[in-house]
PDB file of C-alpha atoms in Angstrom:
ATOM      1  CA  UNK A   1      39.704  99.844  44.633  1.00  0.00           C
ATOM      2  CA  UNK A   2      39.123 102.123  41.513  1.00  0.00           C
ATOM      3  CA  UNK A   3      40.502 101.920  38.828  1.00  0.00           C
ATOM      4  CA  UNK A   4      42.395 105.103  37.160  1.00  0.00           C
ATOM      5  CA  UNK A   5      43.591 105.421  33.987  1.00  0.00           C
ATOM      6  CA  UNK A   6      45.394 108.669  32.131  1.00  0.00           C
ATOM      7  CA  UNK A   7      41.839 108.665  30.578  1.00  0.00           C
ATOM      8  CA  UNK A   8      40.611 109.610  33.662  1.00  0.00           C
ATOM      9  CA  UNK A   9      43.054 112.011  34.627  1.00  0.00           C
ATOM     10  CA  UNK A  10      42.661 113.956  31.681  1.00  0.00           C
ATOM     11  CA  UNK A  11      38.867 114.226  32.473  1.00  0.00           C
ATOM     12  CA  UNK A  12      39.844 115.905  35.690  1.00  0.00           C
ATOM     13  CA  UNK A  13      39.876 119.765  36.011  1.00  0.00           C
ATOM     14  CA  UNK A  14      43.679 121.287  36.143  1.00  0.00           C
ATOM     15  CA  UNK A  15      43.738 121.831  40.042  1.00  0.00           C
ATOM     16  CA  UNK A  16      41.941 118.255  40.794  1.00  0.00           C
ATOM     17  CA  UNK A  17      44.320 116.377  38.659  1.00  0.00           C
ATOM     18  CA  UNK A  18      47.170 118.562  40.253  1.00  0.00           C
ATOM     19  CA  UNK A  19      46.234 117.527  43.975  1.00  0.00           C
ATOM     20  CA  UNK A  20      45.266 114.277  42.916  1.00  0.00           C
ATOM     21  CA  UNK A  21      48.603 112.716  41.574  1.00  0.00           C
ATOM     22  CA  UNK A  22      50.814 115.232  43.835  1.00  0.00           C
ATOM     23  CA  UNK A  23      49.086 112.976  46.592  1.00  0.00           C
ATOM     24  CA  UNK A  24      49.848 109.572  45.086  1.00  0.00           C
ATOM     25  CA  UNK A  25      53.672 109.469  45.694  1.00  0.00           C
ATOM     26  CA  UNK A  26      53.385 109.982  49.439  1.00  0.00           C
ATOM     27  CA  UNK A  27      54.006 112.027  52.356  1.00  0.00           C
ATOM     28  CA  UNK A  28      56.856 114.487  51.359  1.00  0.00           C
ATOM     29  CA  UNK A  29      58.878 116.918  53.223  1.00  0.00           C
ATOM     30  CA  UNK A  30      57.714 120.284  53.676  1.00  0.00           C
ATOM     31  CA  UNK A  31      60.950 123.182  53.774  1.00  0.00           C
ATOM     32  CA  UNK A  32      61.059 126.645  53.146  1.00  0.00           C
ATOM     33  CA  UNK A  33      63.760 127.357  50.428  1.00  0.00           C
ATOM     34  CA  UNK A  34      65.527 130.602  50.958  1.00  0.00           C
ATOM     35  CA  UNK A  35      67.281 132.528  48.057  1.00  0.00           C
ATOM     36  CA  UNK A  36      68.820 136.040  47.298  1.00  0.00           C
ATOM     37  CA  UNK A  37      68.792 137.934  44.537  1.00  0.00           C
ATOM     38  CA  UNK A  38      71.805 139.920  43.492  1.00  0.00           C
ATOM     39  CA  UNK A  39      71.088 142.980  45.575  1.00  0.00           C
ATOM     40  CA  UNK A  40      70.598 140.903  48.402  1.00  0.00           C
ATOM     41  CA  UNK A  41      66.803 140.634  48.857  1.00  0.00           C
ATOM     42  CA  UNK A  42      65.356 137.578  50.406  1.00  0.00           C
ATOM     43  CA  UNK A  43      63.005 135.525  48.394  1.00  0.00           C
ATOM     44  CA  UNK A  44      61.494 132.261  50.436  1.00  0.00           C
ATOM     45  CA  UNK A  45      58.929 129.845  48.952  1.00  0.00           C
ATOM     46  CA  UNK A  46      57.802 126.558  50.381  1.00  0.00           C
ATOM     47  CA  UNK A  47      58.846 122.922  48.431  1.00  0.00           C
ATOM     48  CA  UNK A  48      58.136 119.344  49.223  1.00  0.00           C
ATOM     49  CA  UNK A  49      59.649 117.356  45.934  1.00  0.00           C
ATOM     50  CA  UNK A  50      62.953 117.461  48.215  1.00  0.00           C
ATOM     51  CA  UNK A  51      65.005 114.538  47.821  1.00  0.00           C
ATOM     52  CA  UNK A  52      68.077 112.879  49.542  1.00  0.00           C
ATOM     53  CA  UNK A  53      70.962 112.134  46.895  1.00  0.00           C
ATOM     54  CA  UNK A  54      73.671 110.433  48.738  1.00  0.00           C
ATOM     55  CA  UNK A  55      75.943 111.099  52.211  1.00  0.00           C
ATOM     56  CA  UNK A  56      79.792 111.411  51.013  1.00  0.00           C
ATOM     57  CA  UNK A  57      79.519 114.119  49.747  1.00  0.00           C
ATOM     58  CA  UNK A  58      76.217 115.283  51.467  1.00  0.00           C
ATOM     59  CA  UNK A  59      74.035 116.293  48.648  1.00  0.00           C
ATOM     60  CA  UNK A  60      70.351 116.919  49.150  1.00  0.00           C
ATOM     61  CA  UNK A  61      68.052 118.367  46.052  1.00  0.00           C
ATOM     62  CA  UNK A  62      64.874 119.969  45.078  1.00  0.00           C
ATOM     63  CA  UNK A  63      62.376 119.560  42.407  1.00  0.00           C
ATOM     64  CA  UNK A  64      61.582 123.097  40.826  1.00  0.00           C
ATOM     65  CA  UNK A  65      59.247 123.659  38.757  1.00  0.00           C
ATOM     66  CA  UNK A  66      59.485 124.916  35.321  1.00  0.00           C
ATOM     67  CA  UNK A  67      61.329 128.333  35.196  1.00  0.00           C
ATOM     68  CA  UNK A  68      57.952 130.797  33.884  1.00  0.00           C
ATOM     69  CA  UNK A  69      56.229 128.820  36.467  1.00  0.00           C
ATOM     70  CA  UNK A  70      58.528 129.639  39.414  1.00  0.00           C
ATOM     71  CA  UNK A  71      61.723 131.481  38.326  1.00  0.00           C
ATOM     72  CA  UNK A  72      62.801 133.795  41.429  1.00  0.00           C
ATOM     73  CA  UNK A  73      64.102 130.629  43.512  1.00  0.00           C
ATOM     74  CA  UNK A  74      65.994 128.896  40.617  1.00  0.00           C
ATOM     75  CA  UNK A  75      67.051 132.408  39.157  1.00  0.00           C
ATOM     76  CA  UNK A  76      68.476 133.788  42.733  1.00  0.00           C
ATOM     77  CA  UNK A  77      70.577 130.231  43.350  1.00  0.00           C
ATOM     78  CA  UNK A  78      71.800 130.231  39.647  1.00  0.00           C
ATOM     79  CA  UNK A  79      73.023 133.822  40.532  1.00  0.00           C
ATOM     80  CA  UNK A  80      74.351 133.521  43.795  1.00  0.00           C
ATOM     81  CA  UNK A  81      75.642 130.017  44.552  1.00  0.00           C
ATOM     82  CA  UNK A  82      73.470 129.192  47.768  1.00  0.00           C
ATOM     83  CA  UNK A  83      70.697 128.765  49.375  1.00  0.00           C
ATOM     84  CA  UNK A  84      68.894 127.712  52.500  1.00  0.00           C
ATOM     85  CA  UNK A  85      66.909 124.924  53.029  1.00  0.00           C
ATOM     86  CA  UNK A  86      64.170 125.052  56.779  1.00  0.00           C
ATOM     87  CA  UNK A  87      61.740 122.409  57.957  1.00  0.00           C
ATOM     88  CA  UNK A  88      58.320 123.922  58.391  1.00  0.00           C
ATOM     89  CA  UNK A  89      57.448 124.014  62.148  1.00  0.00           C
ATOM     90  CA  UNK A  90      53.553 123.365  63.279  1.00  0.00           C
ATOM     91  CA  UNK A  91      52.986 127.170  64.273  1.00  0.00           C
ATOM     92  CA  UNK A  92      54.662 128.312  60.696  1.00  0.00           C
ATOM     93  CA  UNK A  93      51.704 126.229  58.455  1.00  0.00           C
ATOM     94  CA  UNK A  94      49.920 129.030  57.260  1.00  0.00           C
ATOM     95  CA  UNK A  95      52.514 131.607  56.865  1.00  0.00           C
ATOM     96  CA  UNK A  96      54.717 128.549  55.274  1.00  0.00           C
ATOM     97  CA  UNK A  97      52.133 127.968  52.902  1.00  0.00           C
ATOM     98  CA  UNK A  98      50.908 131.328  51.859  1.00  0.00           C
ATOM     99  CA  UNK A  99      54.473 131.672  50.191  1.00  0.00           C
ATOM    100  CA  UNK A 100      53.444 129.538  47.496  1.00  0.00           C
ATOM    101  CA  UNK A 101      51.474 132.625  46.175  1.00  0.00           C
ATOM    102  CA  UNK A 102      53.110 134.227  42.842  1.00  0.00           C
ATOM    103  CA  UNK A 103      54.463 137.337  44.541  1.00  0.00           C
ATOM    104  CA  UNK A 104      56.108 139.434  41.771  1.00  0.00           C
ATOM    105  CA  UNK A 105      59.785 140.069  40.706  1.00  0.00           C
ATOM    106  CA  UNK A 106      61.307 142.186  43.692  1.00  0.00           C
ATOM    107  CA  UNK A 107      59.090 141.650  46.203  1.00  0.00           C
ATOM    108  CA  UNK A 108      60.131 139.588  49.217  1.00  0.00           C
ATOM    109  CA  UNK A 109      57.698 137.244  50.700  1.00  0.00           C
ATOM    110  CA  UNK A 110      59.333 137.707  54.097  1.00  0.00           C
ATOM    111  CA  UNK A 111      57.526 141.027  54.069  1.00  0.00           C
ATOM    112  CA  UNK A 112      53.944 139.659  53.594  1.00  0.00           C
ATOM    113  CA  UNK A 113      54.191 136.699  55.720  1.00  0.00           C
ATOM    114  CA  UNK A 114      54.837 135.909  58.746  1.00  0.00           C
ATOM    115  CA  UNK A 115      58.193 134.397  58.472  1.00  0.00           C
ATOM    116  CA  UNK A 116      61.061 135.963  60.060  1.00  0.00           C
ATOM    117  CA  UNK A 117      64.848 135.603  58.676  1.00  0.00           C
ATOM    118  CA  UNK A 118      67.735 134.827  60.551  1.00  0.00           C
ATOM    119  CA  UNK A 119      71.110 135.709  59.454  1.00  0.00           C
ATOM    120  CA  UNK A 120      73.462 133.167  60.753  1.00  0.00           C
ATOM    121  CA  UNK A 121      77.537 134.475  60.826  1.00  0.00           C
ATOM    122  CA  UNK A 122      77.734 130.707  59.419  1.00  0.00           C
ATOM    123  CA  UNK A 123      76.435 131.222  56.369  1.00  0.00           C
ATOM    124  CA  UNK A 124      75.926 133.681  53.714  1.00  0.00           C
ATOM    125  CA  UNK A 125      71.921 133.327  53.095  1.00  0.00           C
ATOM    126  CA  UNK A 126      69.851 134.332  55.470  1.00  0.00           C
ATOM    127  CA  UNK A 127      67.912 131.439  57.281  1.00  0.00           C
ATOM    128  CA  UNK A 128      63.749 131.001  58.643  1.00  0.00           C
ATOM    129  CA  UNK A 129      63.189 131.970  62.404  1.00  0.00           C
ATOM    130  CA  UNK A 130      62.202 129.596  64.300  1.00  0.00           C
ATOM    131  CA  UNK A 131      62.690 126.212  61.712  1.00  0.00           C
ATOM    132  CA  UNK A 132      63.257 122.887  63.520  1.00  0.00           C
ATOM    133  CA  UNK A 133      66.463 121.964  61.060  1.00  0.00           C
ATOM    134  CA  UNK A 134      68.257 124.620  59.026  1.00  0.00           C
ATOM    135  CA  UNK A 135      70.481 123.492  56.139  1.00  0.00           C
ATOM    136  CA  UNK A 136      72.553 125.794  54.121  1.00  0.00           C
ATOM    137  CA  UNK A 137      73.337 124.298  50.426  1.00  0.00           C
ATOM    138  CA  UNK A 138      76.317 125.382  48.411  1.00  0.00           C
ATOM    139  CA  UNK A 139      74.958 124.929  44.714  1.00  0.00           C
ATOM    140  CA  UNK A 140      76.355 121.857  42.886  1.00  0.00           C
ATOM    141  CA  UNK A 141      74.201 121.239  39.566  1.00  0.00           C
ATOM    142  CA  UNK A 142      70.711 122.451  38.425  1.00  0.00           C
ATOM    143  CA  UNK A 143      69.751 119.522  36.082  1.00  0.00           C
ATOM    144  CA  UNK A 144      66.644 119.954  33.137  1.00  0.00           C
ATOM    145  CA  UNK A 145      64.533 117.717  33.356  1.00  0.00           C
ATOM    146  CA  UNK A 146      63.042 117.581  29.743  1.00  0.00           C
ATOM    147  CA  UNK A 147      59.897 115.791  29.803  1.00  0.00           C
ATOM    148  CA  UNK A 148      57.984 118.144  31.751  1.00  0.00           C
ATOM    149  CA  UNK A 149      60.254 121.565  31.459  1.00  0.00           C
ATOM    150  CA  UNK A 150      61.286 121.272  35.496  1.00  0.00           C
ATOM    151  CA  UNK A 151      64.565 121.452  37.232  1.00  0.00           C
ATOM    152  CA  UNK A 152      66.671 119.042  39.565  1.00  0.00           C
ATOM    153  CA  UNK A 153      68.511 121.626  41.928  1.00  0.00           C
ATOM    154  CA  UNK A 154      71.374 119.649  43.332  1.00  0.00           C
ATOM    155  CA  UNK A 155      73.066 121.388  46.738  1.00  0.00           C
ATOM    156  CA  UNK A 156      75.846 120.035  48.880  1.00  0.00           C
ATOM    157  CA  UNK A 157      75.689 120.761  52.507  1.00  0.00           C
ATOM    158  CA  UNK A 158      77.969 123.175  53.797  1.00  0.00           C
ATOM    159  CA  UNK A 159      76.356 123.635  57.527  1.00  0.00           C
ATOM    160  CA  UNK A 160      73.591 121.943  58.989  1.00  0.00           C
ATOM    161  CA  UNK A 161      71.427 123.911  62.933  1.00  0.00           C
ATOM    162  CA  UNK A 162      69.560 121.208  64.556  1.00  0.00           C
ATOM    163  CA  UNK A 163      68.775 119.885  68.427  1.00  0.00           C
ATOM    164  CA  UNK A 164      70.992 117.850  69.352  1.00  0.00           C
ATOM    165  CA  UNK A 165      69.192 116.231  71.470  1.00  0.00           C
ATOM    166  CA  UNK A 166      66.573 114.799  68.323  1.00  0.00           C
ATOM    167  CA  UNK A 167      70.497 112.942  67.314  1.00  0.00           C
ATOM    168  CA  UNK A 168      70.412 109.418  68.265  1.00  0.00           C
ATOM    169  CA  UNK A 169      74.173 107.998  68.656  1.00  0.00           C
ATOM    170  CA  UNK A 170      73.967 106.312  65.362  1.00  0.00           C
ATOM    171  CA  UNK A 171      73.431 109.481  63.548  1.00  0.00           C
ATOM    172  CA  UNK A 172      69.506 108.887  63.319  1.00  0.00           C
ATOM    173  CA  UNK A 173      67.755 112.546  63.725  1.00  0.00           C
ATOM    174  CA  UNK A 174      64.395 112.061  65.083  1.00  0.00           C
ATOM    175  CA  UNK A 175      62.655 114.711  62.979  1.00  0.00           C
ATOM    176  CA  UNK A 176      58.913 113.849  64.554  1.00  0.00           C
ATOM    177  CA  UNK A 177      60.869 114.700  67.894  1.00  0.00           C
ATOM    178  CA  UNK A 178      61.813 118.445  66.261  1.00  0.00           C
ATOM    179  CA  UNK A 179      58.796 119.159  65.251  1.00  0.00           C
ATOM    180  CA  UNK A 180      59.424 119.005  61.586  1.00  0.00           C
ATOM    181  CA  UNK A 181      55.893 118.683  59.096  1.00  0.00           C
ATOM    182  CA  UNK A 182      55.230 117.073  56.337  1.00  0.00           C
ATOM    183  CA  UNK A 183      53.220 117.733  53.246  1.00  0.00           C
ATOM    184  CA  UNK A 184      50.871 116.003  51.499  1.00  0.00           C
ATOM    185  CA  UNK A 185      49.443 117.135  48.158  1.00  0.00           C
ATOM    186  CA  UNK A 186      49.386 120.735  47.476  1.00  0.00           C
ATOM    187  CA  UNK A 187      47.360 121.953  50.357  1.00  0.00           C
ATOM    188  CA  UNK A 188      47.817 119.558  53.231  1.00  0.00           C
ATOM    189  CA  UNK A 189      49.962 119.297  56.021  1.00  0.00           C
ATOM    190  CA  UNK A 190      51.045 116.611  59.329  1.00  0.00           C
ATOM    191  CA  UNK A 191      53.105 115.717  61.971  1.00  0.00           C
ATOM    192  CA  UNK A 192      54.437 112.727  61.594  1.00  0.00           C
ATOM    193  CA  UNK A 193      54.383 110.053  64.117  1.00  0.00           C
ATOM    194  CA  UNK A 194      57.462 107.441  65.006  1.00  0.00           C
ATOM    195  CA  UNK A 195      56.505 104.048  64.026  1.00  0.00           C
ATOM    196  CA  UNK A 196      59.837 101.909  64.204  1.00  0.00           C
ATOM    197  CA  UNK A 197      63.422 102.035  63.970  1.00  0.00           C
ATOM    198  CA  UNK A 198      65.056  98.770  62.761  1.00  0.00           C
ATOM    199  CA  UNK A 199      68.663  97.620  62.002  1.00  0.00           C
ATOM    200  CA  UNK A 200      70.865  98.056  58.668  1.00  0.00           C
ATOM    201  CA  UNK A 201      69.599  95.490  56.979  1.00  0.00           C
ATOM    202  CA  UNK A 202      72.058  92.714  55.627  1.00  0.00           C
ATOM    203  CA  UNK A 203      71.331  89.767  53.477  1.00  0.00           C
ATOM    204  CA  UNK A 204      70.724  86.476  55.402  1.00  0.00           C
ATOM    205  CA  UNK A 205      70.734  87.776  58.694  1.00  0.00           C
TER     206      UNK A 205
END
């Protein structure tokens, strides 16, 4: 094995070094995050820094970069309240990726890619057509991160679409059964593969 050093990422060029240590903390999900703006306009980007923050109450999060990086997402939730969170399915890849570009203020990427909304009577924004698993997020917190200028957006779950059929009996959703991708990186993209499901673990069992 080599042996890196912060040396040695500073010696990389911006995008290496940005693809390089994206890769290093593993396969991530891959959702398209959908917000409005205050006159109702649809903005959707993809995000993979999603994380899982506890089950009573259901709170799920997202990593968002720092605000003159990427500020229509974290702008439109601050002003409305929700959003939607959708699993990337294998046939959306390239559409789900090309709305990572920098489209500007008051343009809706749902107008230059092919991603389709669906308005659900269930919820207020708008989800993606087609999207294995569909949360919709109330907002609960958006938390500064002040090392690196980024944003903790903390959602609880007000209404969850899904198979299912991909719900074991134990609440286990088989997301490799849906169809859902995940990301690895900032360019590449799988399909995950079920390895094996094991017991709640318990000490000396």
């Amino acid at each position: 094995m080599k042996y890196y050093t912060p040396t040695d990422l500073q010696a990389m060029d911006r995008y290496h070094r940005a693809n390089f240590v994206n890769c290093l903390s593993g396969f991530k999900p891959a959702a398209l995050i959908v917000s409005q703006d205050q006159v109702g306009r649809s903005n959707v980007a993809i995000f993979s820094n999603i994380v899982h923050l506890g089950a009573d109450p259901a709170l799920i999060g997202f990593i968002n970069r720092p605000k003159e990086a990427t500020p229509h997402t974290i702008a439109n939730i601050e002003n409305n309240g929700y959003f939607t969170m959708n699993h990337v399915a294998p046939f959306q890849i390239e559409a789900a990726h090309q709305s990572s570009a920098k489209y500007p203020d008051g343009v809706s990427e749902f107008d230059h890619v092919e991603l389709t909304e669906q308005i659900r009577p269930e919820f207020r924004i708008p989800f993606v057509s087609g999207s294995p698993v569909q949360l919709g997020l109330k907002l609960v917190d958006i938390v500064p991160i002040k090392c690196n200028g980024t944003y903790l957006v903390v959602g609880e779950l007000a209404c969850a679409f899904l198979d299912e059929s991909n719900v074991a009996a134990d609440g286990f959703v088989d997301l490799a059964a849906a169809g859902s991708l995940t990301s690895l990186g900032i360019q590449g993209y799988y399909l995950p593969k079920f390895a094996q499901k094991l017991a709640y673990a318990r000490p000396f069992a």
